[in-house]
Amino acid sequence: MKQLLLGDEAVALGALHAGLSGVYAYPGTPSTEITEFIQHSPLAKERRIHSRWCTNEKTAMEAALGMSYAGKRALVCMKHVGMNVCADAFVNSAITGVNGGLVVLAADDPSMHSSQNEQDSRFYGKFALIPIFEPSNQQEAYDMMAQAFDLSEALKEPVLLRIVTRLAHSRAAVETGEARPENAMTPSTDQWVLLPGIARRKYAALLEKQPLMEQAAATSAFNRWERNDARLGIIACGIGYNYVKEALGDTGNLLKISQYPLPAADIRRLAAESEAILVVEDGQPVVEQDIKALLGADYPVKGRLSGDLPRTGELTPDTVGAAVGRPSAAGHAAAHHLAGRPPQLCQGCGHRDVYGALVRIIDEYPEARVFGDIGCYTLGALPPFKALASCVDMGASITMAKGAADAGLRPSIAVIGDSTFTHSGMTGLLDAINENTPITVIISDNLTTGMTGGQDSAGLNKYEAICLGLGMDPAHLHVVTPLPKNIPDIARIIRDEIAYEGVSVIIPRRECIQTAARHARAAKKTQEEPA
Amino acid sequence: MKKDIILCGVGGQGILSIATIIGEAATKAGLQLKQAEVHGMSQRGGDVQSNLRLSHDPIYSDLIPLGGCDLIISMEPMEALRYLPYLSREGVIVTSNRPFINIPDYPDTEALAAELNALPHVVQLDIEQAAREAGNPRGANMVLLGMAAKYLEIVSPEQLRTAIATVFARKGEAVTAANLRAFDAANR
């Protein structure tokens, strides 16, 4: 059967059809739609596949490893920076090994369409010494899932599946097959206890599997050499393959790579037959560096490091076309009357009213700094608010405010969303409470994970309890309703708490207007439908 | 034959519905299709675009090359101009001519209109007014699709009408009829 699927949806359906028993994830563009597809899938409902959102990528990775321990197939999905959050569990899962198939999906975001960096997750795969799959199109994304689970179960190791934004969020027709059954529960009888003595033995076993991983890549159906008589040999990884084909059609001497470790023998042969090698890979020059090491300093290797392709940003048909000698046609000149149109907080959003109060405080205390975090409210950095001093990683608002306060900065203010707070903010708040550091923390609670489209927020209705449980003084914990009419009151509370030499938490709480509208529509529909 | 289309506008204006309908018509017609969208932060009042590629032959790149776009379909006049370097020399722009001003530095609207008018192949209309006149004030995107229908060539206006009926079927006959009225509004 053929169906139009986003790359993310092809991954999700491929995993379901491969006999998945659980997906574990925290929302993050461009990976969110994978878990959402499984949540809405009739097959997943029928099979009771686990698909509830996790608190963060680390809890997701560990839960998936637990499901694998019990013998079932598990998928972990995240955006690239989520790999940093789960790195401890991820790297060590290669040492424990797996039982049921375990696929870790990282969705990279070259060009930083919705991200704070363009780190390349293939480095993580190499670091952990495990196989990496990198589909070039939606069909491969679907087909690879079963192969990835099979390889994971054959090697008893996790595998990494790396996609990029342009595949995750691009739609094409995919030929899909039948769903195979899930694994039965067969808990591992091996000891996954990484005490040094056991870990040393297991690490040696992981190293012994490396030739098997190379052999799997060398014989993979996803890697192939399209041999032609040409002076330039091209190595095209993942979706880089598409741009080469767009430019050269069937005329390139082209080694397509969608499974790693790199097939070294093929690369040596391609190099021997060519005058130079061009490496076309989306993201960072991971393969280019490896190939330079493989072929030696004298062999001419072109790519992002040589300047034949741009060092940063996603590949495009234009940059790749130019690199293979087929520049794009000249179109129209750029327009004169053009202005940037950055995203902005929705009209009526509660975060707007929080910033309405904060900009008053900043006016009154020019020395104040507001440390921001990751979410829609990061847009408070842009006009008209221009309220934020920083936005670094999930949870960094509270801890950076604490460090700045330790250095003597007053007033030191943190702004963090509800979902980001439970993801990685709670532990930092505990540090601050334990020292009663003079910071003012604003947990802007819209009852959802807003920026990625309104997914469940792990701490819903528990924020006061969490803060009190961490040891907050109830006298300095406030809940307010962010509405334009309440801005003066909210500003007054912030002002009072800034004067307090200790930790204060203010929770402005009002539902995200996007999810509120969705809930209202759903309620109306339920009302209209006859009983 | 191939048709490379850039759909664009401001987040929330409904360009993805246009993409869905063209995609449905193209799939039914047995065409190859790739459609790249941008999700995430840009939903919120920022510029949005989608690259839609249709062809009788296999399509490799998800993105349209510079100078390769056959048709820009835009819900907003400045957004149409944003993608000019992608438009081929013979390419057509089908656009709303009503500016959507949600930024402080929006260009002078008369100068913007003059730049648009100076381009060789431009079709423009106040699609919101046309949608209101067609009795479907929320159907401006369908008016725009109706305007673009004859330039799509690779799928026919009749195939698009069928696709509208399919896509909106679950919302009921009244919604389908209203969207078809909006679709026809530009060509009456």
XYZ file of C-alpha atoms in Angstrom:
719
model
C 0.000 0.000 0.000
C 1.250 3.500 -0.888
C 0.738 6.459 1.406
C 1.989 10.032 1.660
C 4.143 10.305 4.763
C 6.423 12.836 6.377
C 9.892 11.441 7.037
C 8.963 11.411 10.727
C 5.781 9.474 9.988
C 7.673 6.969 7.831
C 10.025 6.349 10.777
C 7.055 5.879 13.109
C 5.158 3.498 10.840
C 8.352 1.603 10.039
C 8.956 1.094 13.752
C 5.370 -0.045 14.383
C 5.538 -2.492 11.488
C 8.899 -3.753 12.768
C 7.196 -4.968 15.957
C 7.762 -2.011 18.263
C 6.433 -2.263 21.818
C 7.221 1.217 23.109
C 8.298 4.685 21.984
C 9.921 6.937 24.570
C 10.476 10.621 23.797
C 10.426 14.240 24.842
C 9.017 16.621 22.192
C 11.566 18.496 20.099
C 11.509 19.875 16.566
C 12.034 18.163 14.121
C 11.367 14.822 15.885
C 7.992 15.438 17.567
C 5.756 13.987 14.830
C 7.245 10.491 15.232
C 5.787 9.968 18.690
C 2.579 11.827 17.788
C 2.033 9.499 14.820
C 2.371 6.461 17.090
C 0.054 8.050 19.681
C -2.655 8.380 17.010
C -2.038 5.071 15.239
C -4.930 2.554 15.411
C -2.395 -0.312 15.304
C -0.519 1.143 18.285
C -3.807 1.517 20.183
C -4.803 -2.036 19.372
C -1.428 -3.356 20.511
C -1.250 -0.975 23.501
C 2.146 0.318 22.405
C 3.681 2.610 25.017
C 3.738 6.159 23.599
C 3.228 8.589 26.461
C 5.638 11.537 26.562
C 8.571 11.331 28.975
C 9.874 14.042 31.305
C 13.130 14.369 29.383
C 15.382 12.516 26.959
C 17.354 10.819 29.734
C 14.270 9.266 31.334
C 13.162 8.261 27.820
C 16.480 6.571 26.973
C 16.595 4.694 30.274
C 12.982 3.507 30.053
C 13.612 2.263 26.515
C 16.705 0.412 27.734
C 14.541 -1.176 30.418
C 12.004 -2.317 27.830
C 14.861 -3.767 25.785
C 16.171 -5.548 28.916
C 12.746 -7.191 29.215
C 13.128 -8.431 25.633
C 10.852 -6.078 23.693
C 11.631 -3.598 20.929
C 11.886 0.034 21.942
C 12.415 3.317 20.107
C 13.780 6.531 21.652
C 13.194 9.768 19.704
C 14.657 13.191 20.238
C 16.022 16.251 18.543
C 19.805 16.382 18.295
C 20.392 18.393 21.490
C 18.364 15.772 23.347
C 21.334 13.467 22.731
C 23.318 15.678 25.112
C 20.666 15.192 27.793
C 20.592 11.391 27.464
C 24.273 10.946 26.615
C 25.162 9.147 29.857
C 22.493 6.499 29.366
C 23.070 6.362 25.596
C 26.824 5.762 25.708
C 26.488 3.209 28.501
C 23.722 1.324 26.693
C 26.418 0.298 24.219
C 28.416 -1.135 27.127
C 25.510 -3.023 28.689
C 24.331 -4.107 25.267
C 20.660 -4.729 24.603
C 18.214 -7.618 24.621
C 15.127 -6.560 22.620
C 16.014 -4.316 19.657
C 16.769 -0.731 20.653
C 16.788 2.094 18.100
C 17.777 5.613 19.132
C 16.502 8.226 16.701
C 18.188 11.630 16.610
C 16.712 14.346 14.398
C 19.438 16.834 13.542
C 18.699 20.398 12.528
C 21.405 21.742 10.185
C 20.756 25.461 9.554
C 19.215 25.634 13.048
C 15.642 26.125 11.806
C 14.401 25.555 15.376
C 17.535 24.939 17.416
C 20.441 26.526 19.214
C 23.217 24.613 17.420
C 23.771 22.242 14.486
C 25.658 19.435 16.229
C 25.850 16.221 14.219
C 24.542 13.137 16.026
C 26.723 10.819 13.955
C 29.547 11.865 16.306
C 27.555 10.304 19.146
C 27.125 7.066 17.220
C 30.867 6.874 16.555
C 31.615 7.841 20.168
C 29.418 5.012 21.462
C 30.889 2.606 18.843
C 27.516 1.516 17.462
C 26.037 1.243 13.935
C 24.407 4.340 12.439
C 21.652 4.433 9.828
C 21.024 7.594 7.816
C 18.092 7.377 5.369
C 18.202 9.393 2.154
C 14.433 9.494 1.685
C 11.077 8.652 3.237
C 10.954 5.152 1.744
C 14.339 4.280 3.211
C 13.282 5.742 6.554
C 10.392 3.261 6.589
C 12.393 0.292 5.284
C 15.359 0.907 7.572
C 13.420 0.556 10.781
C 12.990 -3.210 10.521
C 16.642 -3.597 9.482
C 17.784 -1.379 12.352
C 15.857 -3.460 14.912
C 17.140 -6.692 13.347
C 20.753 -5.504 13.413
C 20.306 -4.354 17.007
C 19.032 -7.798 18.004
C 21.693 -9.621 15.971
C 24.564 -7.626 17.496
C 22.870 -7.155 20.878
C 23.725 -3.457 20.653
C 21.650 -0.275 20.302
C 21.714 1.387 16.880
C 21.436 5.071 16.055
C 19.133 6.294 13.306
C 19.972 9.837 12.264
C 17.660 12.026 10.215
C 17.733 15.751 9.406
C 15.003 18.409 9.303
C 14.553 18.227 5.520
C 13.714 14.558 5.690
C 11.763 14.712 8.962
C 9.461 17.416 7.606
C 9.187 16.452 3.966
C 6.398 14.313 2.566
C 6.552 11.661 -0.157
C 4.745 8.479 -1.147
C 5.946 5.426 0.775
C 5.220 1.803 -0.087
C 4.385 0.142 3.213
C 4.083 -3.515 4.180
C 2.576 -5.661 6.898
C 3.160 -5.340 10.632
C 5.168 -8.150 12.169
C 4.470 -9.270 15.730
C 6.066 -7.782 18.827
C 8.673 -9.715 20.758
C 7.491 -11.786 23.689
C 8.802 -10.723 27.060
C 12.086 -12.553 27.714
C 14.073 -10.663 30.341
C 17.833 -10.689 29.925
C 19.724 -13.192 32.055
C 22.969 -11.304 31.510
C 24.251 -8.960 34.229
C 23.955 -5.316 33.145
C 25.852 -4.135 36.191
C 28.553 -1.757 35.021
C 30.904 -2.245 37.930
C 34.440 -1.742 36.633
C 35.222 -5.452 36.382
C 32.097 -6.204 34.358
C 32.278 -2.977 32.348
C 35.842 -3.776 31.209
C 34.704 -7.168 29.930
C 31.669 -5.690 28.204
C 33.696 -2.866 26.637
C 36.072 -5.465 25.180
C 33.057 -7.352 23.803
C 31.764 -4.132 22.183
C 35.158 -3.609 20.511
C 35.128 -7.198 19.258
C 31.818 -6.531 17.499
C 33.239 -3.645 15.439
C 34.226 -5.826 12.438
C 30.672 -7.229 12.372
C 29.284 -3.705 12.258
C 31.625 -2.802 9.387
C 30.644 -5.940 7.531
C 26.948 -5.126 7.979
C 27.533 -1.676 6.478
C 29.695 -3.023 3.626
C 26.937 -5.428 2.578
C 24.010 -3.126 3.402
C 21.322 -2.659 0.746
C 21.276 1.030 1.711
C 24.904 1.552 0.666
C 25.681 1.219 -3.030
C 28.183 2.270 -5.609
C 26.686 3.811 -8.753
C 29.740 3.325 -10.926
C 30.446 5.680 -13.823
C 33.514 6.818 -15.650
C 34.273 10.182 -14.058
C 37.360 11.902 -12.679
C 35.544 13.003 -9.518
C 34.479 10.304 -7.088
C 31.535 11.356 -4.912
C 30.617 10.026 -1.485
C 27.065 11.075 -0.692
C 25.670 10.479 2.800
C 21.990 10.466 3.795
C 19.974 13.111 1.962
C 23.160 14.458 0.374
C 22.571 11.686 -2.177
C 19.401 13.409 -3.406
C 21.140 16.671 -4.193
C 23.881 14.893 -6.148
C 21.257 12.972 -8.157
C 19.301 16.183 -8.740
C 22.409 17.780 -10.269
C 24.030 14.852 -12.105
C 21.198 12.414 -12.773
C 22.736 8.983 -13.391
C 26.133 10.260 -14.555
C 28.045 10.579 -11.246
C 30.616 8.098 -9.987
C 28.804 7.915 -6.723
C 29.091 5.952 -3.515
C 25.840 6.271 -1.571
C 26.234 5.895 2.195
C 23.245 5.325 4.454
C 24.749 2.899 6.944
C 27.906 3.245 9.060
C 30.684 2.428 9.999
C 32.060 3.559 6.621
C 32.734 0.736 4.155
C 36.482 1.357 3.948
C 37.245 -1.072 1.116
C 34.725 0.568 -1.250
C 36.069 3.997 -0.381
C 39.656 2.935 -1.140
C 38.575 1.501 -4.491
C 36.582 4.622 -5.408
C 39.617 6.743 -4.481
C 41.943 4.592 -6.608
C 39.689 5.061 -9.643
C 39.192 8.818 -9.139
C 41.397 11.894 -9.196
C 39.654 13.409 -6.177
C 36.821 12.625 -3.786
C 33.954 14.982 -2.950
C 32.125 14.247 0.308
C 28.506 15.430 0.373
C 27.080 15.135 3.887
C 24.444 17.170 5.729
C 25.635 18.476 9.072
C 29.233 18.545 10.218
C 32.206 17.118 8.246
C 32.187 13.776 10.081
C 32.821 11.564 7.053
C 35.139 14.068 5.395
C 37.481 13.903 8.398
C 37.346 10.098 8.460
C 38.093 9.850 4.754
C 41.034 12.219 5.001
C 42.405 9.943 7.702
C 41.680 6.843 5.606
C 43.220 8.097 2.345
C 46.156 10.039 3.768
C 47.134 13.687 3.630
C 48.142 13.656 -0.060
C 44.832 12.471 -1.488
C 42.615 15.401 -2.552
C 39.378 15.280 -0.516
C 36.779 17.995 -1.109
C 33.853 18.916 1.088
C 32.920 21.298 3.855
C 36.468 21.516 5.248
C 38.016 22.301 1.863
C 35.455 25.034 1.189
C 33.914 23.267 -1.832
C 30.730 23.142 0.234
C 29.773 25.719 2.887
C 31.155 24.954 6.355
C 27.798 25.650 8.052
C 24.128 25.256 7.273
C 22.119 22.517 5.599
C 22.999 21.302 2.129
C 20.858 22.633 -0.713
C 20.523 21.618 -4.357
C 22.360 24.886 -5.099
C 25.447 24.353 -2.935
C 25.780 20.718 -4.022
C 25.095 21.599 -7.691
C 27.903 24.152 -7.603
C 30.272 21.647 -5.962
C 29.705 19.072 -8.734
C 29.995 21.644 -11.518
C 26.286 22.099 -12.250
C 25.356 25.477 -10.763
C 21.668 26.364 -10.479
C 20.029 28.505 -13.161
C 19.820 32.241 -12.643
C 16.369 33.202 -11.411
C 15.076 36.661 -10.623
C 17.123 39.133 -8.627
C 16.292 39.383 -4.924
C 13.458 41.787 -4.108
C 14.125 45.287 -2.788
C 11.064 45.700 -0.610
C 11.516 42.936 1.879
C 11.652 42.728 5.658
C 12.293 39.782 7.955
C 9.218 38.349 9.636
C 10.405 36.530 12.772
C 8.008 34.333 14.751
C 6.281 36.015 17.677
C 4.240 35.156 20.741
C 0.559 34.715 19.855
C -1.768 37.627 20.589
C -3.485 36.775 23.868
C -0.684 34.472 25.099
C -0.041 34.490 28.847
C 3.737 34.730 28.325
C 3.084 38.214 26.852
C 1.604 39.371 30.150
C 4.538 37.905 32.093
C 6.898 39.956 29.929
C 4.561 42.952 30.256
C 5.332 42.857 33.987
C 9.023 42.007 33.558
C 9.798 44.937 31.266
C 8.503 47.270 33.998
C 10.935 45.705 36.470
C 13.815 45.985 33.995
C 12.934 49.675 33.533
C 13.083 50.196 37.301
C 16.252 48.128 37.863
C 18.583 48.636 34.884
C 21.124 46.342 36.566
C 18.617 43.434 36.624
C 19.263 40.430 34.374
C 16.647 37.944 33.211
C 18.002 34.483 32.331
C 15.731 32.736 29.828
C 15.125 29.176 28.797
C 13.903 27.025 25.894
C 10.284 27.460 24.789
C 7.903 29.909 23.126
C 8.834 32.399 25.855
C 12.372 32.576 24.423
C 10.706 35.003 21.995
C 10.748 37.451 24.920
C 14.321 38.107 23.738
C 12.959 39.821 20.595
C 11.157 43.172 20.265
C 8.908 44.481 21.673
C 10.105 42.931 24.982
C 13.898 42.471 24.544
C 13.812 41.135 28.081
C 16.263 38.203 28.070
C 19.991 38.065 28.797
C 20.423 34.374 27.915
C 18.929 31.161 26.539
C 21.348 28.233 26.454
C 19.866 24.815 27.168
C 16.909 23.199 28.902
C 16.858 24.382 32.527
C 19.816 26.780 32.340
C 17.705 29.796 33.365
C 17.557 28.826 37.040
C 21.138 27.617 37.375
C 22.607 30.582 35.483
C 20.571 32.975 37.617
C 21.970 31.179 40.653
C 25.574 31.422 39.483
C 25.169 35.091 38.625
C 23.604 35.722 42.051
C 26.522 33.832 43.668
C 28.769 36.326 41.891
C 26.777 39.182 43.426
C 24.391 40.102 40.620
C 21.086 41.594 41.863
C 18.309 41.283 40.844
C 18.894 37.890 39.240
C 15.739 36.549 37.604
C 14.977 33.253 35.788
C 12.117 32.659 33.339
C 11.297 29.033 32.532
C 8.246 27.206 31.193
C 6.367 24.461 33.007
C 7.532 21.603 30.796
C 11.142 22.847 30.686
C 11.069 23.129 34.488
C 10.243 19.443 34.948
C 12.598 18.484 32.086
C 15.711 19.995 33.668
C 14.872 22.899 35.949
C 13.900 21.159 39.205
C 17.385 20.002 40.128
C 18.771 23.515 39.692
C 16.008 24.915 41.886
C 16.994 22.431 44.610
C 20.581 23.764 44.460
C 19.272 27.309 44.894
C 16.898 26.365 47.736
C 19.665 24.516 49.588
C 21.737 27.702 49.628
C 18.759 30.076 49.765
C 20.347 31.951 46.867
C 18.692 35.333 46.217
C 17.025 34.635 42.848
C 13.506 35.142 41.567
C 12.274 32.209 39.477
C 9.260 32.675 37.216
C 7.720 29.383 36.091
C 5.476 30.548 33.258
C 2.925 27.726 33.313
C 0.725 27.345 30.227
C -0.253 23.756 31.132
C 1.445 22.318 28.047
C 4.605 21.927 25.997
C 3.646 24.825 23.748
C 6.429 25.424 21.254
C 6.321 21.939 19.765
C 2.538 22.074 19.312
C 0.919 21.439 22.677
C 2.062 18.089 24.044
C 1.392 16.943 27.623
C 3.447 18.662 30.302
C 4.884 16.127 32.741
C 4.298 18.166 35.900
C 0.749 19.320 35.141
C -0.989 20.555 38.312
C 2.025 19.631 40.444
C 4.186 22.752 40.324
C 3.457 24.163 43.786
C 3.808 20.677 45.267
C 7.134 20.148 43.482
C 8.512 23.493 44.708
C 7.329 22.920 48.272
C 8.679 19.364 48.166
C 12.078 20.736 47.176
C 11.922 22.904 50.286
C 10.548 26.232 49.057
C 9.390 28.616 51.771
C 5.603 28.907 51.105
C 5.767 32.619 51.972
C 7.817 33.195 48.804
C 5.841 30.965 46.459
C 3.122 32.800 44.497
C 0.630 31.743 41.838
C -0.768 34.504 39.612
C -2.936 34.712 36.498
C -1.136 36.364 33.576
C -3.767 38.662 32.066
C -3.228 42.245 30.874
C -5.322 43.575 33.785
C -3.078 41.761 36.290
C 0.244 43.117 34.982
C 0.536 45.782 37.740
C -0.085 43.144 40.442
C 2.423 40.717 38.940
C 5.016 43.511 38.705
C 4.396 44.353 42.371
C 4.936 40.737 43.461
C 8.168 40.513 41.426
C 9.299 43.819 42.983
C 8.606 42.545 46.526
C 10.380 39.233 45.884
C 13.431 40.917 44.369
C 13.808 42.664 47.721
C 13.906 39.287 49.501
C 17.431 37.867 49.975
C 16.508 34.276 49.146
C 14.771 32.037 46.597
C 11.361 33.141 45.358
C 9.144 31.318 42.886
C 6.301 33.003 41.010
C 4.042 30.786 38.895
C 1.960 32.736 36.356
C -0.586 30.144 35.201
C -2.930 30.379 32.205
C -3.526 27.766 29.515
C -1.783 28.187 26.145
C -4.350 29.874 23.879
C -3.643 27.349 21.102
C -4.413 24.313 23.268
C -7.316 26.164 24.938
C -8.900 26.742 21.508
C -8.294 23.101 20.601
C -9.901 21.917 23.846
C -12.893 24.224 23.279
C -13.394 22.821 19.753
C -13.171 19.245 21.043
C -15.679 19.986 23.823
C -18.092 21.556 21.331
C -17.789 18.537 19.059
C -18.525 16.139 21.919
C -21.579 18.240 22.805
C -22.884 18.218 19.223
C -22.463 14.504 18.667
C -25.601 12.538 19.547
C -25.214 10.267 22.509
C 6.638 17.248 -17.127
C 7.460 18.714 -13.707
C 6.002 21.534 -11.645
C 8.001 23.062 -8.799
C 5.858 25.213 -6.541
C 6.648 27.425 -3.557
C 3.685 27.987 -1.256
C 4.182 30.834 1.174
C 2.557 33.231 3.598
C 2.425 34.033 7.289
C 1.965 31.324 9.946
C -1.732 30.560 10.372
C -2.883 31.714 6.896
C -3.538 28.170 5.691
C -0.827 27.409 3.139
C -0.496 23.834 4.348
C -4.165 23.198 3.478
C -3.391 24.305 -0.081
C -0.443 21.904 -0.123
C -2.623 19.072 1.172
C -5.212 19.581 -1.583
C -2.674 19.821 -4.422
C -0.918 16.790 -2.926
C -4.158 14.798 -2.832
C -4.933 15.670 -6.481
C -1.380 14.824 -7.571
C -1.347 11.501 -5.734
C -4.671 10.501 -7.253
C -3.281 11.424 -10.680
C -0.361 9.062 -10.084
C 2.285 11.797 -9.991
C 5.541 11.722 -8.028
C 5.511 14.218 -5.177
C 7.788 15.718 -2.561
C 6.653 18.378 -0.157
C 8.995 20.013 2.335
C 7.482 22.060 5.138
C 8.897 24.009 8.030
C 7.328 23.254 11.404
C 8.055 24.579 14.853
C 8.623 28.140 15.939
C 7.818 29.706 12.579
C 4.154 28.807 13.057
C 3.715 31.828 15.260
C 3.180 34.872 13.081
C 6.443 34.368 11.205
C 7.028 33.688 7.519
C 6.205 30.136 6.418
C 6.859 28.346 3.171
C 6.556 24.922 1.666
C 8.391 23.502 -1.346
C 6.007 21.320 -3.363
C 7.468 19.342 -6.248
C 5.307 17.380 -8.690
C 6.588 15.340 -11.604
C 5.938 12.417 -13.903
C 9.547 11.320 -13.233
C 11.316 10.454 -9.959
C 12.098 13.472 -7.748
C 15.301 13.449 -5.721
C 15.768 16.747 -3.865
C 13.143 17.789 -1.324
C 14.116 21.400 -2.043
C 13.632 23.416 -5.237
C 16.866 24.831 -6.702
C 17.384 28.567 -7.213
C 15.855 29.700 -10.498
C 13.900 26.440 -10.758
C 10.500 27.337 -9.331
C 7.628 27.367 -11.823
C 4.970 28.867 -9.594
C 4.875 30.892 -6.387
C 1.508 30.730 -4.622
C 1.454 33.313 -1.837
C -1.104 34.377 0.753
C 0.692 37.721 1.163
C 2.412 40.077 -1.317
C 5.722 40.660 0.510
C 6.043 36.936 1.195
C 5.717 36.312 -2.579
C 8.718 38.589 -3.157
C 10.819 36.776 -0.543
C 11.293 33.786 -2.873
C 12.033 35.674 -6.139
C 15.564 34.214 -6.499
C 13.933 30.768 -6.689
C 11.501 31.770 -9.456
C 12.520 30.832 -12.983
C 12.520 33.574 -15.640
C 9.237 32.268 -17.029
C 7.795 31.478 -13.599
C 4.407 32.779 -12.457
C 3.434 34.439 -9.163
C -0.128 34.003 -7.932
C -0.636 36.119 -4.826
C -2.932 37.991 -2.525
C -2.315 41.713 -2.894
C -3.397 42.576 0.642
C -0.409 43.182 2.943
C -0.418 41.444 6.320
C 1.413 43.874 8.579
C 2.508 42.388 11.914
C 6.062 43.779 11.978
C 7.235 47.350 12.625
C 9.459 47.610 9.531
C 7.025 46.402 6.870
C 8.011 48.043 3.554
C 6.095 50.935 2.045
C 3.015 49.244 0.615
C 2.891 51.332 -2.575
C 6.529 50.644 -3.377
C 5.921 46.962 -2.656
C 2.923 46.901 -5.018
C 4.967 48.671 -7.704
C 7.765 46.114 -7.431
C 5.271 43.276 -7.719
C 3.512 44.913 -10.688
C 6.815 45.353 -12.511
C 7.395 41.579 -12.613
C 6.479 39.799 -15.864
C 3.968 37.097 -14.805
C 1.921 38.112 -11.777
C -1.701 37.309 -10.963
C -3.056 39.093 -7.900
C -6.326 39.662 -6.080
C -7.674 40.695 -2.702
C -8.444 37.099 -1.777
C -9.970 37.926 1.600
C -12.565 40.183 0.005
C -13.242 37.586 -2.703
C -13.729 34.952 0.007
C -16.193 37.186 1.854
C -18.114 37.827 -1.375
C -18.246 34.075 -1.949
C -19.851 33.706 1.481
C -16.822 31.937 2.995
C -14.741 34.512 4.877
C -12.330 31.809 6.099
C -11.785 30.471 2.571
C -9.166 32.969 1.298
C -6.681 30.130 0.791
C -9.201 28.311 -1.433
C -9.703 31.504 -3.485
C -5.928 31.590 -3.970
C -5.859 27.923 -4.986
C -8.608 28.689 -7.516
C -6.498 31.511 -8.960
C -3.483 29.189 -9.225
C -5.455 26.272 -10.699
C -4.883 27.037 -14.374
C -1.149 27.570 -13.880
C -0.626 24.223 -12.162
C -1.155 22.411 -15.502
C 0.141 19.083 -14.171
C -3.188 18.673 -12.342
C -6.448 20.065 -13.739
C -8.908 22.401 -11.979
C -11.418 19.537 -12.024
C -8.933 17.228 -10.245
C -8.428 19.967 -7.648
C -12.196 20.267 -7.095
C -12.368 16.523 -6.476
C -9.439 16.794 -4.056
C -11.183 19.592 -2.124
C -14.240 17.355 -1.737
C -12.034 14.485 -0.515
C -9.981 16.533 1.929
C -12.986 18.294 3.485
C -15.322 15.274 3.384
C -15.076 14.618 7.113
C -16.026 18.221 7.897
C -19.379 17.825 6.158
C -21.111 18.874 2.945
C -21.628 22.502 3.960
C -17.887 23.060 4.518
C -17.023 21.317 1.241
C -19.565 23.427 -0.688
C -18.289 26.651 0.894
C -14.704 25.788 -0.031
C -15.693 24.936 -3.602
C -17.484 28.308 -3.831
C -14.309 30.036 -2.681
C -12.252 27.974 -5.148
C -14.502 29.153 -7.999
C -14.648 32.773 -6.818
C -11.556 33.946 -8.707
C -12.639 32.445 -12.013
C -16.221 33.631 -12.252
